[in-house]
Amino acid sequence: MAKKEYDTYVLTDLALVPENKETEMILRELTPADRRYKYRSFFASVMVSRSEKKYPDKLWVRLGRGQLQEKPCP
């Protein structure tokens, strides 16, 4: 299975995002199969984990003003 990368905005502190609990977020796919869909956002139920081995996809987090975090959430 190919790894996919997504990004999202978090308006609060990143530490407040629940870990290993299903949460609804707005995501944007950064690696679409068709380049026409690169800037399409969608609602998704996601589970965030700090362990890189648990999930193959990467979630890049941006803070309220768009600052990209150094490491993705796996």
PDB file of N, CA, C and O in Angstrom, residues 20-53:
ATOM      1  N   ASN A  20      -4.745   8.329  19.542  1.00  0.00           N
ATOM      2  CA  ASN A  20      -5.410   7.024  19.431  1.00  0.00           C
ATOM      3  C   ASN A  20      -6.905   7.091  19.722  1.00  0.00           C
ATOM      4  O   ASN A  20      -7.488   6.162  20.261  1.00  0.00           O
ATOM      5  N   LYS A  21      -7.519   8.203  19.377  1.00  0.00           N
ATOM      6  CA  LYS A  21      -8.958   8.378  19.524  1.00  0.00           C
ATOM      7  C   LYS A  21      -9.475   8.950  18.209  1.00  0.00           C
ATOM      8  O   LYS A  21      -8.880   9.872  17.651  1.00  0.00           O
ATOM      9  N   GLU A  22     -10.573   8.425  17.719  1.00  0.00           N
ATOM     10  CA  GLU A  22     -11.117   8.879  16.444  1.00  0.00           C
ATOM     11  C   GLU A  22     -11.622  10.313  16.575  1.00  0.00           C
ATOM     12  O   GLU A  22     -12.399  10.630  17.463  1.00  0.00           O
ATOM     13  N   THR A  23     -11.150  11.182  15.687  1.00  0.00           N
ATOM     14  CA  THR A  23     -11.487  12.593  15.693  1.00  0.00           C
ATOM     15  C   THR A  23     -11.830  13.020  14.272  1.00  0.00           C
ATOM     16  O   THR A  23     -11.206  12.559  13.320  1.00  0.00           O
ATOM     17  N   GLU A  24     -12.800  13.908  14.126  1.00  0.00           N
ATOM     18  CA  GLU A  24     -13.148  14.410  12.803  1.00  0.00           C
ATOM     19  C   GLU A  24     -12.341  15.673  12.519  1.00  0.00           C
ATOM     20  O   GLU A  24     -12.304  16.591  13.331  1.00  0.00           O
ATOM     21  N   MET A  25     -11.668  15.698  11.361  1.00  0.00           N
ATOM     22  CA  MET A  25     -10.834  16.832  10.953  1.00  0.00           C
ATOM     23  C   MET A  25     -11.069  17.131   9.477  1.00  0.00           C
ATOM     24  O   MET A  25     -11.575  16.293   8.741  1.00  0.00           O
ATOM     25  N   ILE A  26     -10.665  18.304   9.073  1.00  0.00           N
ATOM     26  CA  ILE A  26     -10.649  18.657   7.657  1.00  0.00           C
ATOM     27  C   ILE A  26      -9.223  18.428   7.170  1.00  0.00           C
ATOM     28  O   ILE A  26      -8.276  18.999   7.709  1.00  0.00           O
ATOM     29  N   LEU A  27      -9.072  17.583   6.158  1.00  0.00           N
ATOM     30  CA  LEU A  27      -7.761  17.239   5.622  1.00  0.00           C
ATOM     31  C   LEU A  27      -7.639  17.668   4.173  1.00  0.00           C
ATOM     32  O   LEU A  27      -8.635  17.841   3.476  1.00  0.00           O
ATOM     33  N   ARG A  28      -6.386  17.801   3.742  1.00  0.00           N
ATOM     34  CA  ARG A  28      -6.083  18.044   2.334  1.00  0.00           C
ATOM     35  C   ARG A  28      -5.054  17.005   1.925  1.00  0.00           C
ATOM     36  O   ARG A  28      -4.026  16.845   2.586  1.00  0.00           O
ATOM     37  N   GLU A  29      -5.320  16.269   0.855  1.00  0.00           N
ATOM     38  CA  GLU A  29      -4.379  15.251   0.392  1.00  0.00           C
ATOM     39  C   GLU A  29      -3.260  15.917  -0.384  1.00  0.00           C
ATOM     40  O   GLU A  29      -3.495  16.681  -1.323  1.00  0.00           O
ATOM     41  N   LEU A  30      -2.011  15.622  -0.010  1.00  0.00           N
ATOM     42  CA  LEU A  30      -0.848  16.220  -0.668  1.00  0.00           C
ATOM     43  C   LEU A  30      -0.284  15.334  -1.770  1.00  0.00           C
ATOM     44  O   LEU A  30       0.543  15.787  -2.553  1.00  0.00           O
ATOM     45  N   THR A  31      -0.725  14.078  -1.840  1.00  0.00           N
ATOM     46  CA  THR A  31      -0.210  13.147  -2.842  1.00  0.00           C
ATOM     47  C   THR A  31      -1.357  12.495  -3.607  1.00  0.00           C
ATOM     48  O   THR A  31      -1.491  11.273  -3.609  1.00  0.00           O
ATOM     49  N   PRO A  32      -2.192  13.286  -4.296  1.00  0.00           N
ATOM     50  CA  PRO A  32      -3.306  12.672  -5.022  1.00  0.00           C
ATOM     51  C   PRO A  32      -2.822  11.967  -6.287  1.00  0.00           C
ATOM     52  O   PRO A  32      -1.794  12.325  -6.863  1.00  0.00           O
ATOM     53  N   ALA A  33      -3.580  10.969  -6.710  1.00  0.00           N
ATOM     54  CA  ALA A  33      -3.245  10.265  -7.944  1.00  0.00           C
ATOM     55  C   ALA A  33      -3.447  11.188  -9.147  1.00  0.00           C
ATOM     56  O   ALA A  33      -2.698  11.142 -10.117  1.00  0.00           O
ATOM     57  N   ASP A  34      -4.441  12.045  -9.084  1.00  0.00           N
ATOM     58  CA  ASP A  34      -4.731  13.001 -10.150  1.00  0.00           C
ATOM     59  C   ASP A  34      -4.399  14.396  -9.624  1.00  0.00           C
ATOM     60  O   ASP A  34      -4.967  14.849  -8.633  1.00  0.00           O
ATOM     61  N   ARG A  35      -3.482  15.090 -10.251  1.00  0.00           N
ATOM     62  CA  ARG A  35      -3.014  16.385  -9.749  1.00  0.00           C
ATOM     63  C   ARG A  35      -4.104  17.451  -9.684  1.00  0.00           C
ATOM     64  O   ARG A  35      -3.960  18.446  -8.988  1.00  0.00           O
ATOM     65  N   ARG A  36      -5.220  17.248 -10.376  1.00  0.00           N
ATOM     66  CA  ARG A  36      -6.315  18.215 -10.323  1.00  0.00           C
ATOM     67  C   ARG A  36      -6.959  18.274  -8.946  1.00  0.00           C
ATOM     68  O   ARG A  36      -7.632  19.235  -8.615  1.00  0.00           O
ATOM     69  N   TYR A  37      -6.753  17.257  -8.132  1.00  0.00           N
ATOM     70  CA  TYR A  37      -7.399  17.188  -6.826  1.00  0.00           C
ATOM     71  C   TYR A  37      -6.477  17.596  -5.675  1.00  0.00           C
ATOM     72  O   TYR A  37      -6.787  17.341  -4.520  1.00  0.00           O
ATOM     73  N   LYS A  38      -5.341  18.197  -5.970  1.00  0.00           N
ATOM     74  CA  LYS A  38      -4.355  18.526  -4.934  1.00  0.00           C
ATOM     75  C   LYS A  38      -4.911  19.476  -3.879  1.00  0.00           C
ATOM     76  O   LYS A  38      -4.571  19.352  -2.710  1.00  0.00           O
ATOM     77  N   TYR A  39      -5.742  20.398  -4.225  1.00  0.00           N
ATOM     78  CA  TYR A  39      -6.211  21.395  -3.267  1.00  0.00           C
ATOM     79  C   TYR A  39      -7.635  21.135  -2.806  1.00  0.00           C
ATOM     80  O   TYR A  39      -8.298  22.025  -2.332  1.00  0.00           O
ATOM     81  N   ARG A  40      -8.092  19.898  -2.923  1.00  0.00           N
ATOM     82  CA  ARG A  40      -9.430  19.527  -2.485  1.00  0.00           C
ATOM     83  C   ARG A  40      -9.376  19.148  -1.012  1.00  0.00           C
ATOM     84  O   ARG A  40      -8.610  18.294  -0.598  1.00  0.00           O
ATOM     85  N   SER A  41     -10.207  19.775  -0.196  1.00  0.00           N
ATOM     86  CA  SER A  41     -10.289  19.446   1.220  1.00  0.00           C
ATOM     87  C   SER A  41     -11.513  18.585   1.464  1.00  0.00           C
ATOM     88  O   SER A  41     -12.487  18.657   0.729  1.00  0.00           O
ATOM     89  N   PHE A  42     -11.446  17.774   2.508  1.00  0.00           N
ATOM     90  CA  PHE A  42     -12.566  16.894   2.824  1.00  0.00           C
ATOM     91  C   PHE A  42     -12.577  16.599   4.322  1.00  0.00           C
ATOM     92  O   PHE A  42     -11.564  16.729   5.000  1.00  0.00           O
ATOM     93  N   PHE A  43     -13.744  16.244   4.838  1.00  0.00           N
ATOM     94  CA  PHE A  43     -13.876  15.829   6.223  1.00  0.00           C
ATOM     95  C   PHE A  43     -13.467  14.367   6.320  1.00  0.00           C
ATOM     96  O   PHE A  43     -13.828  13.560   5.469  1.00  0.00           O
ATOM     97  N   ALA A  44     -12.743  14.018   7.395  1.00  0.00           N
ATOM     98  CA  ALA A  44     -12.340  12.632   7.601  1.00  0.00           C
ATOM     99  C   ALA A  44     -12.288  12.331   9.089  1.00  0.00           C
ATOM    100  O   ALA A  44     -11.989  13.210   9.895  1.00  0.00           O
ATOM    101  N   SER A  45     -12.585  11.111   9.428  1.00  0.00           N
ATOM    102  CA  SER A  45     -12.402  10.635  10.792  1.00  0.00           C
ATOM    103  C   SER A  45     -11.004  10.050  10.862  1.00  0.00           C
ATOM    104  O   SER A  45     -10.679   9.118  10.130  1.00  0.00           O
ATOM    105  N   VAL A  46     -10.160  10.612  11.710  1.00  0.00           N
ATOM    106  CA  VAL A  46      -8.754  10.204  11.773  1.00  0.00           C
ATOM    107  C   VAL A  46      -8.387   9.776  13.184  1.00  0.00           C
ATOM    108  O   VAL A  46      -9.025  10.173  14.153  1.00  0.00           O
ATOM    109  N   MET A  47      -7.329   8.955  13.259  1.00  0.00           N
ATOM    110  CA  MET A  47      -6.741   8.579  14.534  1.00  0.00           C
ATOM    111  C   MET A  47      -5.274   8.975  14.469  1.00  0.00           C
ATOM    112  O   MET A  47      -4.542   8.542  13.582  1.00  0.00           O
ATOM    113  N   VAL A  48      -4.850   9.825  15.390  1.00  0.00           N
ATOM    114  CA  VAL A  48      -3.479  10.314  15.428  1.00  0.00           C
ATOM    115  C   VAL A  48      -2.702   9.485  16.440  1.00  0.00           C
ATOM    116  O   VAL A  48      -3.186   9.209  17.538  1.00  0.00           O
ATOM    117  N   SER A  49      -1.499   9.075  16.060  1.00  0.00           N
ATOM    118  CA  SER A  49      -0.634   8.319  16.947  1.00  0.00           C
ATOM    119  C   SER A  49       0.763   8.919  16.878  1.00  0.00           C
ATOM    120  O   SER A  49       1.208   9.353  15.825  1.00  0.00           O
ATOM    121  N   ARG A  50       1.458   8.932  17.982  1.00  0.00           N
ATOM    122  CA  ARG A  50       2.836   9.439  18.003  1.00  0.00           C
ATOM    123  C   ARG A  50       3.824   8.379  17.508  1.00  0.00           C
ATOM    124  O   ARG A  50       4.948   8.684  17.194  1.00  0.00           O
ATOM    125  N   SER A  51       3.382   7.123  17.423  1.00  0.00           N
ATOM    126  CA  SER A  51       4.236   6.034  16.951  1.00  0.00           C
ATOM    127  C   SER A  51       4.254   6.025  15.421  1.00  0.00           C
ATOM    128  O   SER A  51       3.214   5.940  14.788  1.00  0.00           O
ATOM    129  N   GLU A  52       5.435   6.081  14.834  1.00  0.00           N
ATOM    130  CA  GLU A  52       5.555   6.116  13.371  1.00  0.00           C
ATOM    131  C   GLU A  52       5.223   4.779  12.724  1.00  0.00           C
ATOM    132  O   GLU A  52       4.891   4.720  11.551  1.00  0.00           O
ATOM    133  N   LYS A  53       5.293   3.685  13.460  1.00  0.00           N
ATOM    134  CA  LYS A  53       5.080   2.355  12.898  1.00  0.00           C
ATOM    135  C   LYS A  53       3.615   1.946  12.884  1.00  0.00           C
ATOM    136  O   LYS A  53       3.256   0.978  12.223  1.00  0.00           O
TER     137      LYS A  53
END
